[in-house]
Amino acid sequence: MTGQPSQGFSTDNNHGSQEPPSLKSQRAAKKKNVSRRGTAFTKEEDLVVCSAFLNISKDPITGVNQTSGGYYKRMHDYFNEHKPEGSNRSQIAIQHRWALIQKAMNKFCGHKAAIDRLNESGKNEQDRIDDAVKMYEKTEPFTIMHCWRKLCNEAKWSNKFLELNNSASLDGMSSPPTQGHAESGNQNTDTSRPEGRDSAKRPVEVLQRLQEKSEKTEQMQDQQMVEILSRKDEKIKIQRDLFNLQKKHMKMSVQQKKKENAIREKESEAHLISAESSIMSIDIEKVPPYLKNYYLGMQRQIMERRGFSGPSNNED
């Protein structure tokens, strides 16, 4: 019949170009699995990742049977609770970003420790930080100063730094893939292996060695303090002996001065007696008339000073 399409044919001109549903779903799934490079982490996101590390605890002994994915899941949960507005990061992205931060932090802290050991005079803390940055950037740019400033004074990072430098099998020390691969992974997929019992015990052994070293240091400090106090006691004794010697010397000096004064007084008295004897031995009758009254007066004073009555002043 005219005006009606034949059975089994479609009036849609695009029917011949349509693909079977199964092929379309396969291509869509393939397109969905294509890795896409994510945007770089911002400083605000980095700081939240660092805060997640500081706030999420992980005991390597009790957590032996727990995969590291559980630890990073808690970090990811913390990140989602505190992330900046507009941020959307997967668990794998957080895991690998933290691994990158750890690696860079460990390298920079090593340079900073080497600079501190030089203890160059005339340089302050900021100068030493600048020198460490220059040393780091001889091989690559240092882009996580904001992370270092947040973690450098944290005791938990100090412990982690010791672990990273004393154990080659701790979490986060394997070379992390690029950020693009991190973003493309499944959030629930955990490619990390759980820590072994031996590797879990290594941080404890490190802490034990540090404890032993700390005890030895305290013993040395105690011994040094005893020596210092002993030296102080010896110094005090020397000062006391010196003071007593000076006191004795002063006493002897005073006595010597008294003796010298007594001798001078006796010498003066002897001179006075000699002078008085000369005056008293003068024959008044033989002196000139104008000196007669002078010698009579002198003789009278001498007699009175000696407790005798003076001679009469009668003239012949």
mmCIF file of C-alpha atoms in Angstrom:
data_model
loop_
_atom_site.group_PDB
_atom_site.id
_atom_site.type_symbol
_atom_site.label_atom_id
_atom_site.label_comp_id
_atom_site.label_asym_id
_atom_site.label_seq_id
_atom_site.Cartn_x
_atom_site.Cartn_y
_atom_site.Cartn_z
ATOM 1 C CA MET A 1 0.000 0.000 0.000
ATOM 2 C CA THR A 2 1.183 3.442 -0.897
ATOM 3 C CA GLY A 3 1.805 6.036 1.841
ATOM 4 C CA GLN A 4 2.794 3.418 4.376
ATOM 5 C CA PRO A 5 6.334 2.274 5.066
ATOM 6 C CA SER A 6 7.239 -1.246 4.370
ATOM 7 C CA GLN A 7 7.403 -3.539 7.363
ATOM 8 C CA GLY A 8 10.922 -3.944 8.749
ATOM 9 C CA PHE A 9 12.150 -0.528 7.549
ATOM 10 C CA SER A 10 12.400 2.688 9.560
ATOM 11 C CA THR A 11 11.473 6.140 8.374
ATOM 12 C CA ASP A 12 14.369 7.600 10.494
ATOM 13 C CA ASN A 13 17.170 8.588 8.134
ATOM 14 C CA ASN A 14 19.730 8.290 10.978
ATOM 15 C CA HIS A 15 18.869 4.747 11.757
ATOM 16 C CA GLY A 16 21.770 3.441 9.729
ATOM 17 C CA SER A 17 24.300 5.531 11.732
ATOM 18 C CA GLN A 18 23.143 4.442 15.188
ATOM 19 C CA GLU A 19 25.421 2.073 17.127
ATOM 20 C CA PRO A 20 24.322 -0.909 19.134
ATOM 21 C CA PRO A 21 23.803 -0.120 22.860
ATOM 22 C CA SER A 22 26.541 -2.551 23.915
ATOM 23 C CA LEU A 23 29.215 -0.779 21.811
ATOM 24 C CA LYS A 24 28.184 2.644 23.114
ATOM 25 C CA SER A 25 28.418 1.511 26.739
ATOM 26 C CA GLN A 26 31.878 0.025 26.120
ATOM 27 C CA ARG A 27 33.158 3.255 24.599
ATOM 28 C CA ALA A 28 31.631 5.319 27.414
ATOM 29 C CA ALA A 29 33.277 3.107 30.021
ATOM 30 C CA LYS A 30 36.623 3.332 28.204
ATOM 31 C CA LYS A 31 36.326 7.112 28.005
ATOM 32 C CA LYS A 32 35.451 7.278 31.702
ATOM 33 C CA ASN A 33 38.592 5.354 32.674
ATOM 34 C CA VAL A 34 40.932 7.703 30.799
ATOM 35 C CA SER A 35 43.377 9.276 33.282
ATOM 36 C CA ARG A 36 42.937 13.011 33.647
ATOM 37 C CA ARG A 37 45.546 15.222 35.285
ATOM 38 C CA GLY A 38 44.144 16.983 38.349
ATOM 39 C CA THR A 39 44.838 20.539 39.408
ATOM 40 C CA ALA A 40 47.818 21.237 41.626
ATOM 41 C CA PHE A 41 47.297 21.326 45.373
ATOM 42 C CA THR A 42 46.939 24.821 46.786
ATOM 43 C CA LYS A 43 48.775 26.003 49.889
ATOM 44 C CA GLU A 44 45.515 25.860 51.814
ATOM 45 C CA GLU A 45 45.019 22.228 50.796
ATOM 46 C CA ASP A 46 48.622 21.388 51.730
ATOM 47 C CA LEU A 47 48.110 22.868 55.187
ATOM 48 C CA VAL A 48 44.972 20.771 55.690
ATOM 49 C CA VAL A 49 46.930 17.648 54.666
ATOM 50 C CA CYS A 50 49.608 18.541 57.234
ATOM 51 C CA SER A 51 46.929 19.101 59.863
ATOM 52 C CA ALA A 52 45.483 15.703 59.015
ATOM 53 C CA PHE A 53 48.880 14.122 59.693
ATOM 54 C CA LEU A 54 49.146 15.928 63.040
ATOM 55 C CA ASN A 55 45.627 15.003 64.120
ATOM 56 C CA ILE A 56 45.469 11.398 62.913
ATOM 57 C CA SER A 57 47.482 9.057 65.108
ATOM 58 C CA LYS A 58 48.809 5.700 63.970
ATOM 59 C CA ASP A 59 50.347 3.167 66.325
ATOM 60 C CA PRO A 60 52.723 0.955 64.262
ATOM 61 C CA ILE A 61 52.504 -1.913 66.787
ATOM 62 C CA THR A 62 48.766 -2.221 67.256
ATOM 63 C CA GLY A 63 48.232 -1.395 63.596
ATOM 64 C CA VAL A 64 50.295 -4.244 62.172
ATOM 65 C CA ASN A 65 47.206 -6.066 60.902
ATOM 66 C CA GLN A 66 45.719 -2.859 59.561
ATOM 67 C CA THR A 67 46.477 -1.714 56.031
ATOM 68 C CA SER A 68 47.941 1.699 55.467
ATOM 69 C CA GLY A 69 44.801 2.426 53.487
ATOM 70 C CA GLY A 70 42.910 2.684 56.766
ATOM 71 C CA TYR A 71 45.325 5.349 57.932
ATOM 72 C CA TYR A 72 45.002 7.328 54.712
ATOM 73 C CA LYS A 73 41.239 6.927 54.813
ATOM 74 C CA ARG A 74 41.236 8.731 58.162
ATOM 75 C CA MET A 75 43.464 11.415 56.671
ATOM 76 C CA HIS A 76 41.074 11.723 53.736
ATOM 77 C CA ASP A 77 38.080 11.970 56.076
ATOM 78 C CA TYR A 78 39.846 14.691 58.054
ATOM 79 C CA PHE A 79 40.684 16.504 54.811
ATOM 80 C CA ASN A 80 37.056 16.425 53.693
ATOM 81 C CA GLU A 81 35.940 17.871 57.031
ATOM 82 C CA HIS A 82 38.399 20.781 56.877
ATOM 83 C CA LYS A 83 39.094 21.267 53.163
ATOM 84 C CA PRO A 84 38.905 24.714 51.547
ATOM 85 C CA GLU A 85 35.800 25.622 49.620
ATOM 86 C CA GLY A 86 35.749 24.081 46.152
ATOM 87 C CA SER A 87 38.361 21.434 46.936
ATOM 88 C CA ASN A 88 37.659 17.850 45.869
ATOM 89 C CA ARG A 89 40.487 15.356 46.378
ATOM 90 C CA SER A 90 40.427 11.584 46.378
ATOM 91 C CA GLN A 91 42.017 9.397 49.023
ATOM 92 C CA ILE A 92 44.767 8.379 46.590
ATOM 93 C CA ALA A 93 45.468 12.049 45.864
ATOM 94 C CA ILE A 94 45.797 12.808 49.589
ATOM 95 C CA GLN A 95 48.028 9.764 50.079
ATOM 96 C CA HIS A 96 50.436 10.699 47.309
ATOM 97 C CA ARG A 97 50.422 14.400 48.130
ATOM 98 C CA TRP A 98 51.408 13.583 51.707
ATOM 99 C CA ALA A 99 54.144 11.278 50.393
ATOM 100 C CA LEU A 100 55.510 14.144 48.272
ATOM 101 C CA ILE A 101 55.376 16.528 51.242
ATOM 102 C CA GLN A 102 57.153 13.987 53.461
ATOM 103 C CA LYS A 103 59.893 13.443 50.903
ATOM 104 C CA ALA A 104 60.495 17.162 50.402
ATOM 105 C CA MET A 105 60.279 17.865 54.141
ATOM 106 C CA ASN A 106 62.758 15.099 54.932
ATOM 107 C CA LYS A 107 65.215 16.441 52.365
ATOM 108 C CA PHE A 108 64.870 20.046 53.523
ATOM 109 C CA CYS A 109 65.150 19.124 57.213
ATOM 110 C CA GLY A 110 68.364 17.260 56.410
ATOM 111 C CA HIS A 111 69.803 20.377 54.759
ATOM 112 C CA LYS A 112 68.610 22.561 57.653
ATOM 113 C CA ALA A 113 70.213 20.246 60.216
ATOM 114 C CA ALA A 114 73.500 20.367 58.284
ATOM 115 C CA ILE A 115 73.381 24.177 58.217
ATOM 116 C CA ASP A 116 72.605 24.283 61.957
ATOM 117 C CA ARG A 117 75.602 22.063 62.718
ATOM 118 C CA LEU A 118 77.903 24.553 60.981
ATOM 119 C CA ASN A 119 76.815 27.156 63.571
ATOM 120 C CA GLU A 120 78.235 30.011 61.532
ATOM 121 C CA SER A 121 78.756 33.151 63.566
ATOM 122 C CA GLY A 122 76.791 36.247 62.668
ATOM 123 C CA LYS A 123 73.858 34.306 61.189
ATOM 124 C CA ASN A 124 70.394 34.234 62.696
ATOM 125 C CA GLU A 125 67.663 31.615 62.257
ATOM 126 C CA GLN A 126 66.263 33.195 59.077
ATOM 127 C CA ASP A 127 69.743 33.255 57.520
ATOM 128 C CA ARG A 128 70.112 29.524 58.211
ATOM 129 C CA ILE A 129 66.685 28.826 56.686
ATOM 130 C CA ASP A 130 67.664 30.782 53.562
ATOM 131 C CA ASP A 131 70.915 28.796 53.290
ATOM 132 C CA ALA A 132 68.988 25.517 53.564
ATOM 133 C CA VAL A 133 66.613 26.655 50.794
ATOM 134 C CA LYS A 134 69.581 27.497 48.548
ATOM 135 C CA MET A 135 71.089 24.079 49.218
ATOM 136 C CA TYR A 136 67.758 22.377 48.436
ATOM 137 C CA GLU A 137 67.175 24.344 45.237
ATOM 138 C CA LYS A 138 70.463 23.231 43.743
ATOM 139 C CA THR A 139 68.512 20.194 42.492
ATOM 140 C CA GLU A 140 64.856 21.284 42.466
ATOM 141 C CA PRO A 141 62.595 24.170 43.568
ATOM 142 C CA PHE A 142 61.475 24.203 47.193
ATOM 143 C CA THR A 143 57.719 24.781 47.099
ATOM 144 C CA ILE A 144 56.505 23.640 50.529
ATOM 145 C CA MET A 145 57.876 26.315 52.848
ATOM 146 C CA HIS A 146 54.326 26.752 54.167
ATOM 147 C CA CYS A 147 54.290 23.061 55.154
ATOM 148 C CA TRP A 148 57.696 23.295 56.818
ATOM 149 C CA ARG A 149 56.662 26.304 58.893
ATOM 150 C CA LYS A 150 53.594 24.402 60.083
ATOM 151 C CA LEU A 151 55.427 21.169 60.953
ATOM 152 C CA CYS A 152 58.953 22.233 61.955
ATOM 153 C CA ASN A 153 58.124 22.835 65.632
ATOM 154 C CA GLU A 154 55.747 19.888 66.012
ATOM 155 C CA ALA A 155 57.006 16.989 68.140
ATOM 156 C CA LYS A 156 55.068 14.512 66.001
ATOM 157 C CA TRP A 157 56.907 15.608 62.858
ATOM 158 C CA SER A 158 60.247 15.425 64.707
ATOM 159 C CA ASN A 159 59.491 11.800 65.570
ATOM 160 C CA LYS A 160 58.424 11.137 61.988
ATOM 161 C CA PHE A 161 61.647 12.702 60.702
ATOM 162 C CA LEU A 162 63.638 10.313 62.892
ATOM 163 C CA GLU A 163 61.619 7.369 61.593
ATOM 164 C CA LEU A 164 62.130 8.423 57.979
ATOM 165 C CA ASN A 165 65.883 8.592 58.511
ATOM 166 C CA ASN A 166 66.185 5.319 60.433
ATOM 167 C CA SER A 167 63.755 3.034 58.609
ATOM 168 C CA ALA A 168 63.588 2.489 54.856
ATOM 169 C CA SER A 169 60.225 0.722 54.947
ATOM 170 C CA LEU A 170 57.939 3.249 56.635
ATOM 171 C CA ASP A 171 54.758 4.550 54.978
ATOM 172 C CA GLY A 172 55.127 7.333 52.470
ATOM 173 C CA MET A 173 58.788 6.796 51.593
ATOM 174 C CA SER A 174 58.221 5.031 48.267
ATOM 175 C CA SER A 175 58.499 7.224 45.203
ATOM 176 C CA PRO A 176 55.004 8.632 44.641
ATOM 177 C CA PRO A 177 53.473 8.799 41.152
ATOM 178 C CA THR A 178 52.463 12.051 39.542
ATOM 179 C CA GLN A 179 49.503 13.995 40.763
ATOM 180 C CA GLY A 180 47.516 13.186 37.640
ATOM 181 C CA HIS A 181 47.658 9.487 38.375
ATOM 182 C CA ALA A 182 46.730 10.257 41.961
ATOM 183 C CA GLU A 183 43.534 11.979 40.903
ATOM 184 C CA SER A 184 42.533 9.235 38.483
ATOM 185 C CA GLY A 185 42.586 6.405 41.024
ATOM 186 C CA ASN A 186 39.597 4.957 42.778
ATOM 187 C CA GLN A 187 39.088 6.365 46.270
ATOM 188 C CA ASN A 188 38.377 2.932 47.712
ATOM 189 C CA THR A 189 41.344 1.265 45.994
ATOM 190 C CA ASP A 190 44.351 0.696 48.270
ATOM 191 C CA THR A 191 47.584 -0.209 46.486
ATOM 192 C CA SER A 192 49.766 0.063 49.612
ATOM 193 C CA ARG A 193 50.867 -3.024 51.458
ATOM 194 C CA PRO A 194 50.334 -3.268 55.209
ATOM 195 C CA GLU A 195 53.359 -2.840 57.403
ATOM 196 C CA GLY A 196 55.169 -5.999 58.381
ATOM 197 C CA ARG A 197 55.836 -6.843 62.014
ATOM 198 C CA ASP A 198 59.581 -6.219 61.668
ATOM 199 C CA SER A 199 59.133 -2.841 59.994
ATOM 200 C CA ALA A 200 56.563 -1.890 62.626
ATOM 201 C CA LYS A 201 59.044 -2.648 65.397
ATOM 202 C CA ARG A 202 61.824 -0.549 63.865
ATOM 203 C CA PRO A 203 60.446 2.807 65.078
ATOM 204 C CA VAL A 204 60.275 1.340 68.585
ATOM 205 C CA GLU A 205 63.911 0.255 68.334
ATOM 206 C CA VAL A 206 64.807 3.750 67.155
ATOM 207 C CA LEU A 207 62.957 5.258 70.100
ATOM 208 C CA GLN A 208 64.721 2.842 72.461
ATOM 209 C CA ARG A 209 68.101 3.895 71.076
ATOM 210 C CA LEU A 210 67.108 7.526 71.444
ATOM 211 C CA GLN A 211 66.030 6.842 75.030
ATOM 212 C CA GLU A 212 69.366 5.176 75.800
ATOM 213 C CA LYS A 213 71.209 8.073 74.201
ATOM 214 C CA SER A 214 69.120 10.509 76.223
ATOM 215 C CA GLU A 215 69.940 8.649 79.450
ATOM 216 C CA LYS A 216 73.662 8.691 78.635
ATOM 217 C CA THR A 217 73.423 12.392 77.881
ATOM 218 C CA GLU A 218 71.710 13.006 81.215
ATOM 219 C CA GLN A 219 74.419 11.018 83.015
ATOM 220 C CA MET A 220 77.111 13.059 81.295
ATOM 221 C CA GLN A 221 75.302 16.260 82.205
ATOM 222 C CA ASP A 222 75.015 15.121 85.830
ATOM 223 C CA GLN A 223 78.726 14.298 85.901
ATOM 224 C CA GLN A 224 79.556 17.665 84.388
ATOM 225 C CA MET A 225 77.361 19.364 86.965
ATOM 226 C CA VAL A 226 79.161 17.513 89.776
ATOM 227 C CA GLU A 227 82.506 18.617 88.346
ATOM 228 C CA ILE A 228 81.279 22.193 88.009
ATOM 229 C CA LEU A 229 80.020 22.216 91.600
ATOM 230 C CA SER A 230 83.292 20.669 92.759
ATOM 231 C CA ARG A 231 85.215 23.366 90.947
ATOM 232 C CA LYS A 232 82.983 25.985 92.504
ATOM 233 C CA ASP A 233 83.669 24.520 95.961
ATOM 234 C CA GLU A 234 87.400 24.611 95.263
ATOM 235 C CA LYS A 235 87.117 28.171 94.014
ATOM 236 C CA ILE A 236 85.178 29.191 97.121
ATOM 237 C CA LYS A 237 87.811 27.537 99.339
ATOM 238 C CA ILE A 238 90.607 29.346 97.505
ATOM 239 C CA GLN A 239 88.751 32.642 97.837
ATOM 240 C CA ARG A 240 88.183 31.995 101.551
ATOM 241 C CA ASP A 241 91.867 31.177 102.091
ATOM 242 C CA LEU A 242 92.861 34.267 100.158
ATOM 243 C CA PHE A 243 90.517 36.396 102.255
ATOM 244 C CA ASN A 244 91.935 34.967 105.486
ATOM 245 C CA LEU A 245 95.459 35.574 104.223
ATOM 246 C CA GLN A 246 94.613 39.162 103.355
ATOM 247 C CA LYS A 247 92.977 39.617 106.738
ATOM 248 C CA LYS A 248 96.048 38.229 108.474
ATOM 249 C CA HIS A 249 98.290 40.440 106.392
ATOM 250 C CA MET A 250 96.209 43.497 107.278
ATOM 251 C CA LYS A 251 96.384 42.593 110.960
ATOM 252 C CA MET A 252 100.145 42.196 110.772
ATOM 253 C CA SER A 253 100.374 45.461 108.894
ATOM 254 C CA VAL A 254 98.413 47.258 111.615
ATOM 255 C CA GLN A 255 100.633 45.782 114.295
ATOM 256 C CA GLN A 256 103.710 46.760 112.340
ATOM 257 C CA LYS A 257 102.440 50.305 112.020
ATOM 258 C CA LYS A 258 101.788 50.430 115.758
ATOM 259 C CA LYS A 259 105.330 49.299 116.432
ATOM 260 C CA GLU A 260 106.711 51.839 114.009
ATOM 261 C CA ASN A 261 104.630 54.574 115.621
ATOM 262 C CA ALA A 262 105.871 53.540 119.072
ATOM 263 C CA ILE A 263 109.450 53.649 117.845
ATOM 264 C CA ARG A 264 108.904 57.053 116.295
ATOM 265 C CA GLU A 265 107.346 58.291 119.516
ATOM 266 C CA LYS A 266 110.344 57.047 121.504
ATOM 267 C CA GLU A 267 112.702 58.634 119.035
ATOM 268 C CA SER A 268 110.792 61.898 119.290
ATOM 269 C CA GLU A 269 110.853 61.676 123.075
ATOM 270 C CA ALA A 270 114.581 61.023 122.978
ATOM 271 C CA HIS A 271 115.141 64.049 120.769
ATOM 272 C CA LEU A 272 112.955 66.132 123.063
ATOM 273 C CA ILE A 273 114.842 64.988 126.168
ATOM 274 C CA SER A 274 118.113 65.726 124.443
ATOM 275 C CA ALA A 275 116.923 69.205 123.519
ATOM 276 C CA GLU A 276 115.563 69.798 127.013
ATOM 277 C CA SER A 277 118.828 68.596 128.542
ATOM 278 C CA SER A 278 120.713 71.087 126.415
ATOM 279 C CA ILE A 279 118.465 73.904 127.580
ATOM 280 C CA MET A 280 118.543 72.845 131.231
ATOM 281 C CA SER A 281 122.343 72.584 131.220
ATOM 282 C CA ILE A 282 122.850 76.185 130.150
ATOM 283 C CA ASP A 283 124.446 78.348 132.817
ATOM 284 C CA ILE A 284 122.159 81.339 133.091
ATOM 285 C CA GLU A 285 124.909 83.437 134.609
ATOM 286 C CA LYS A 286 127.046 83.078 131.515
ATOM 287 C CA VAL A 287 124.469 83.861 128.817
ATOM 288 C CA PRO A 288 124.059 87.401 127.506
ATOM 289 C CA PRO A 289 121.529 89.488 129.430
ATOM 290 C CA TYR A 290 119.053 89.647 126.540
ATOM 291 C CA LEU A 291 118.877 85.790 126.451
ATOM 292 C CA LYS A 292 118.691 85.277 130.166
ATOM 293 C CA ASN A 293 114.902 85.654 130.424
ATOM 294 C CA TYR A 294 114.375 83.369 127.358
ATOM 295 C CA TYR A 295 116.342 80.485 128.827
ATOM 296 C CA LEU A 296 114.786 80.991 132.235
ATOM 297 C CA GLY A 297 111.318 80.735 130.663
ATOM 298 C CA MET A 298 112.273 77.611 128.709
ATOM 299 C CA GLN A 299 113.723 75.949 131.768
ATOM 300 C CA ARG A 300 110.575 76.811 133.730
ATOM 301 C CA GLN A 301 108.327 75.183 131.035
ATOM 302 C CA ILE A 302 110.508 72.066 130.979
ATOM 303 C CA MET A 303 110.351 71.714 134.729
ATOM 304 C CA GLU A 304 106.577 72.172 134.778
ATOM 305 C CA ARG A 305 106.108 69.622 131.951
ATOM 306 C CA ARG A 306 108.226 67.160 133.867
ATOM 307 C CA GLY A 307 106.368 67.816 137.098
ATOM 308 C CA PHE A 308 108.879 69.976 138.862
ATOM 309 C CA SER A 309 108.603 73.528 140.046
ATOM 310 C CA GLY A 310 110.474 75.981 137.860
ATOM 311 C CA PRO A 311 113.518 77.973 138.938
ATOM 312 C CA SER A 312 113.040 81.382 140.474
ATOM 313 C CA ASN A 313 113.291 84.401 138.261
ATOM 314 C CA ASN A 314 115.233 86.491 140.822
ATOM 315 C CA GLU A 315 118.085 88.502 139.528
ATOM 316 C CA ASP A 316 121.342 89.109 141.427
#
